[in-house]
């Protein structure tokens, strides 16, 4: 079965393929650049983008919105993660956290799937902490400064398969797959 993934982010596509291809789903990337509204939750952002795409391309697709949330910064950069990454980058986040011992953080992802009839949302989350310095050259975005719970390595020090086992995207994809396979 073909699944159209609406995204301009090749890394997200690679991670989705690692989970979906072995199950027989062919992930086809489509870059439509839907607007990302400013909203309080990833669900709202994903839903708005999915409705925008559905109006222009009524065939089934999925898209994903994700973010990096640092507890001591009250969830910043959160829904602004892409913009903050482009402006101050992960080094900017490390600077904001200089001298701070509470390093708790999480990644969250919300997948919106349009099945040709309605839009369904699937969420994934991974808890962890912000490292004191960037490490590793794999992955993308904030991966070099995020260490998931139970690990000492950052996401950027892991293989894509390992990252997928823990990651917010991996977990959202697992719920999405459960829905595709079992309807729940
Ligand atoms: P969006 O989902 O395209 O709006 O982007 C969210 C932003 O969060 C990305 O630009 C990345 O900077 C960051 N992000 C999302 N997922 C990940 C991830 O798996 N690793 C590292 N950074 C991520």
Short mmCIF file of C-alpha atoms and ligand atoms in Angstrom, two decimals:
data_model
loop_
_atom_site.label_atom_id
_atom_site.label_comp_id
_atom_site.label_asym_id
_atom_site.label_seq_id
_atom_site.Cartn_x
_atom_site.Cartn_y
_atom_site.Cartn_z
CA UNK A 1 0.00 0.00 0.00
CA UNK A 2 1.26 3.48 -0.87
CA UNK A 3 1.33 6.16 1.84
CA UNK A 4 1.91 9.77 0.85
CA UNK A 5 3.96 11.61 3.47
CA UNK A 6 3.59 15.40 3.14
CA UNK A 7 6.88 16.85 4.31
CA UNK A 8 9.96 18.68 3.08
CA UNK A 9 12.10 16.95 5.73
CA UNK A 10 14.06 14.01 4.23
CA UNK A 11 15.11 12.84 7.71
CA UNK A 12 11.51 12.41 8.77
CA UNK A 13 10.90 10.38 5.61
CA UNK A 14 13.90 8.13 6.31
CA UNK A 15 12.67 7.46 9.84
CA UNK A 16 9.13 6.74 8.64
CA UNK A 17 10.41 4.35 5.95
CA UNK A 18 12.43 2.38 8.52
CA UNK A 19 9.20 1.59 10.37
CA UNK A 20 6.75 1.30 7.49
CA UNK A 21 8.69 -0.34 4.65
CA UNK A 22 9.25 -3.70 6.41
CA UNK A 23 5.47 -3.94 6.81
CA UNK A 24 4.91 -3.48 3.09
CA UNK A 25 3.97 0.21 3.07
CA UNK A 26 5.63 2.33 0.40
CA UNK A 27 6.23 5.83 1.74
CA UNK A 28 6.10 8.45 -1.02
CA UNK A 29 7.34 11.91 -0.11
CA UNK A 30 5.29 14.89 -1.27
CA UNK A 31 6.52 18.36 -0.40
CA UNK A 32 3.52 20.69 -0.38
CA UNK A 33 4.76 23.07 2.32
CA UNK A 34 1.46 23.59 4.19
CA UNK A 35 1.36 26.67 6.44
CA UNK A 36 2.24 26.03 10.09
CA UNK A 37 -0.05 28.11 12.27
CA UNK A 38 1.02 29.46 15.65
CA UNK A 39 -0.99 27.44 18.14
CA UNK A 40 -0.60 26.08 21.66
CA UNK A 41 -0.52 22.42 20.73
CA UNK A 42 1.03 20.21 18.09
CA UNK A 43 -2.41 18.67 17.54
CA UNK A 44 -3.82 22.04 16.42
CA UNK A 45 -0.86 22.68 14.13
CA UNK A 46 -1.05 19.19 12.58
CA UNK A 47 -4.84 19.37 12.16
CA UNK A 48 -4.67 22.78 10.46
CA UNK A 49 -1.95 21.61 8.06
CA UNK A 50 -3.86 18.39 7.29
CA UNK A 51 -7.06 20.33 6.50
CA UNK A 52 -5.05 22.64 4.24
CA UNK A 53 -3.55 19.70 2.34
CA UNK A 54 -6.91 17.88 2.12
CA UNK A 55 -8.46 20.90 0.38
CA UNK A 56 -5.76 20.80 -2.30
CA UNK A 57 -5.14 17.08 -2.63
CA UNK A 58 -8.08 14.93 -1.63
CA UNK A 59 -6.23 11.59 -1.83
CA UNK A 60 -5.08 9.90 1.42
CA UNK A 61 -1.89 11.20 3.04
CA UNK A 62 -0.22 11.73 6.38
CA UNK A 63 1.91 14.50 7.80
CA UNK A 64 3.65 15.03 11.10
CA UNK A 65 4.34 17.94 13.39
CA UNK A 66 6.91 17.64 16.13
CA UNK A 67 8.69 19.72 18.72
CA UNK A 68 11.28 19.80 21.46
CA UNK A 69 10.00 20.86 24.91
CA UNK A 70 12.37 21.84 27.74
CA UNK A 71 10.71 21.72 31.18
CA UNK A 72 12.73 24.47 32.86
CA UNK A 73 12.02 26.77 29.90
CA UNK A 74 8.27 26.13 30.36
CA UNK A 75 8.17 23.96 27.26
CA UNK A 76 10.16 26.29 24.98
CA UNK A 77 10.91 25.92 22.04
CA UNK A 78 7.88 23.56 21.75
CA UNK A 79 5.59 24.50 18.88
CA UNK A 80 8.24 27.01 17.74
CA UNK A 81 10.99 24.38 17.46
CA UNK A 82 11.52 24.72 13.71
CA UNK A 83 11.80 28.52 13.88
CA UNK A 84 14.06 28.47 16.94
CA UNK A 85 16.27 25.87 15.29
CA UNK A 86 16.65 28.12 12.23
CA UNK A 87 17.43 31.20 14.34
CA UNK A 88 19.44 30.31 17.48
CA UNK A 89 19.90 26.57 16.84
CA UNK A 90 20.62 23.98 19.50
CA UNK A 91 23.64 26.01 20.66
CA UNK A 92 21.18 28.79 21.54
CA UNK A 93 19.21 26.34 23.71
CA UNK A 94 22.43 25.21 25.43
CA UNK A 95 23.29 28.85 26.12
CA UNK A 96 19.84 29.47 27.63
CA UNK A 97 20.47 26.51 29.92
CA UNK A 98 23.93 27.45 31.09
CA UNK A 99 24.26 26.86 34.84
CA UNK A 100 20.87 25.11 35.04
CA UNK A 101 20.88 21.62 36.55
CA UNK A 102 17.28 20.67 35.78
CA UNK A 103 17.75 19.37 32.22
CA UNK A 104 14.44 17.48 31.78
CA UNK A 105 13.06 17.68 28.27
CA UNK A 106 10.90 15.76 25.84
CA UNK A 107 10.20 15.42 22.16
CA UNK A 108 6.63 15.11 21.00
CA UNK A 109 5.22 14.24 17.60
CA UNK A 110 1.70 14.23 16.23
CA UNK A 111 0.86 12.43 13.01
CA UNK A 112 -2.27 13.48 11.13
CA UNK A 113 -3.57 10.82 8.74
CA UNK A 114 -6.27 11.56 6.19
CA UNK A 115 -7.81 8.27 5.10
CA UNK A 116 -9.90 9.77 2.25
CA UNK A 117 -12.77 10.34 4.62
CA UNK A 118 -11.57 11.83 7.93
CA UNK A 119 -8.43 12.96 9.70
CA UNK A 120 -7.02 10.86 12.57
CA UNK A 121 -4.32 12.00 15.01
CA UNK A 122 -1.58 9.83 16.58
CA UNK A 123 0.81 11.09 19.24
CA UNK A 124 4.23 9.96 20.43
CA UNK A 125 6.47 11.25 23.18
CA UNK A 126 9.95 10.53 24.53
CA UNK A 127 11.24 11.81 27.86
CA UNK A 128 14.89 12.59 28.48
CA UNK A 129 17.30 15.39 29.21
CA UNK A 130 19.33 18.10 27.54
CA UNK A 131 23.05 17.30 27.36
CA UNK A 132 25.67 19.82 28.49
CA UNK A 133 27.38 19.82 25.10
CA UNK A 134 26.40 18.64 21.59
CA UNK A 135 27.44 15.07 20.74
CA UNK A 136 27.14 12.93 17.61
CA UNK A 137 26.55 13.68 13.96
CA UNK A 138 23.55 11.50 13.10
CA UNK A 139 19.91 12.52 12.92
CA UNK A 140 18.83 16.13 12.58
CA UNK A 141 17.58 19.16 14.50
CA UNK A 142 18.07 18.96 18.26
CA UNK A 143 19.31 15.33 18.18
CA UNK A 144 22.89 16.24 19.28
CA UNK A 145 21.64 17.69 22.60
CA UNK A 146 18.91 15.19 23.58
CA UNK A 147 19.57 12.08 25.70
CA UNK A 148 16.50 9.83 26.09
CA UNK A 149 15.77 8.29 29.52
CA UNK A 150 17.71 5.10 30.17
CA UNK A 151 20.55 6.12 27.80
CA UNK A 152 23.82 8.00 28.03
CA UNK A 153 24.04 8.69 24.30
CA UNK A 154 22.33 11.51 22.45
CA UNK A 155 19.97 10.72 19.58
CA UNK A 156 22.69 11.96 17.22
CA UNK A 157 25.02 9.21 18.51
CA UNK A 158 22.52 6.45 17.67
CA UNK A 159 21.75 4.65 14.44
CA UNK A 160 18.40 5.59 12.85
CA UNK A 161 17.01 2.20 13.97
CA UNK A 162 18.03 2.81 17.59
CA UNK A 163 16.63 6.33 17.58
CA UNK A 164 13.38 4.99 16.14
CA UNK A 165 13.01 2.53 19.02
CA UNK A 166 12.79 5.38 21.55
CA UNK A 167 11.74 8.37 19.58
CA UNK A 168 8.56 10.42 19.63
CA UNK A 169 8.28 9.88 15.85
CA UNK A 170 8.84 6.11 16.22
CA UNK A 171 6.10 5.95 18.85
CA UNK A 172 3.63 8.05 16.89
CA UNK A 173 4.35 5.82 13.88
CA UNK A 174 3.66 2.73 15.99
CA UNK A 175 0.19 4.01 16.93
CA UNK A 176 -0.39 4.96 13.30
CA UNK A 177 0.64 1.45 12.19
CA UNK A 178 -1.64 -0.13 14.80
CA UNK A 179 -4.49 1.87 13.32
CA UNK A 180 -3.59 0.88 9.74
CA UNK A 181 -3.26 -2.79 10.64
CA UNK A 182 -5.94 -3.25 13.27
CA UNK A 183 -8.18 -0.20 12.99
CA UNK A 184 -7.53 0.85 16.63
P1 LIG B 1 8.24 20.54 12.26
O1 LIG B 1 7.65 19.28 12.80
O2 LIG B 1 8.67 20.40 10.86
O3 LIG B 1 7.44 21.75 12.57
O4 LIG B 1 9.62 20.79 12.97
C1 LIG B 1 9.85 20.64 14.28
C2 LIG B 1 11.29 20.96 14.59
O5 LIG B 1 11.58 20.24 15.78
C3 LIG B 1 12.31 20.49 13.55
O6 LIG B 1 12.69 21.50 12.70
C4 LIG B 1 13.48 20.08 14.40
O7 LIG B 1 14.29 21.19 14.64
C5 LIG B 1 12.82 19.64 15.69
N1 LIG B 1 12.64 18.18 15.68
C6 LIG B 1 11.53 17.48 15.36
N2 LIG B 1 11.75 16.16 15.45
C7 LIG B 1 13.05 16.05 15.78
C8 LIG B 1 13.88 14.92 15.98
O8 LIG B 1 13.51 13.75 15.84
N3 LIG B 1 15.15 15.20 16.32
C9 LIG B 1 15.63 16.46 16.48
N4 LIG B 1 14.91 17.54 16.27
C10 LIG B 1 13.61 17.34 15.93
#
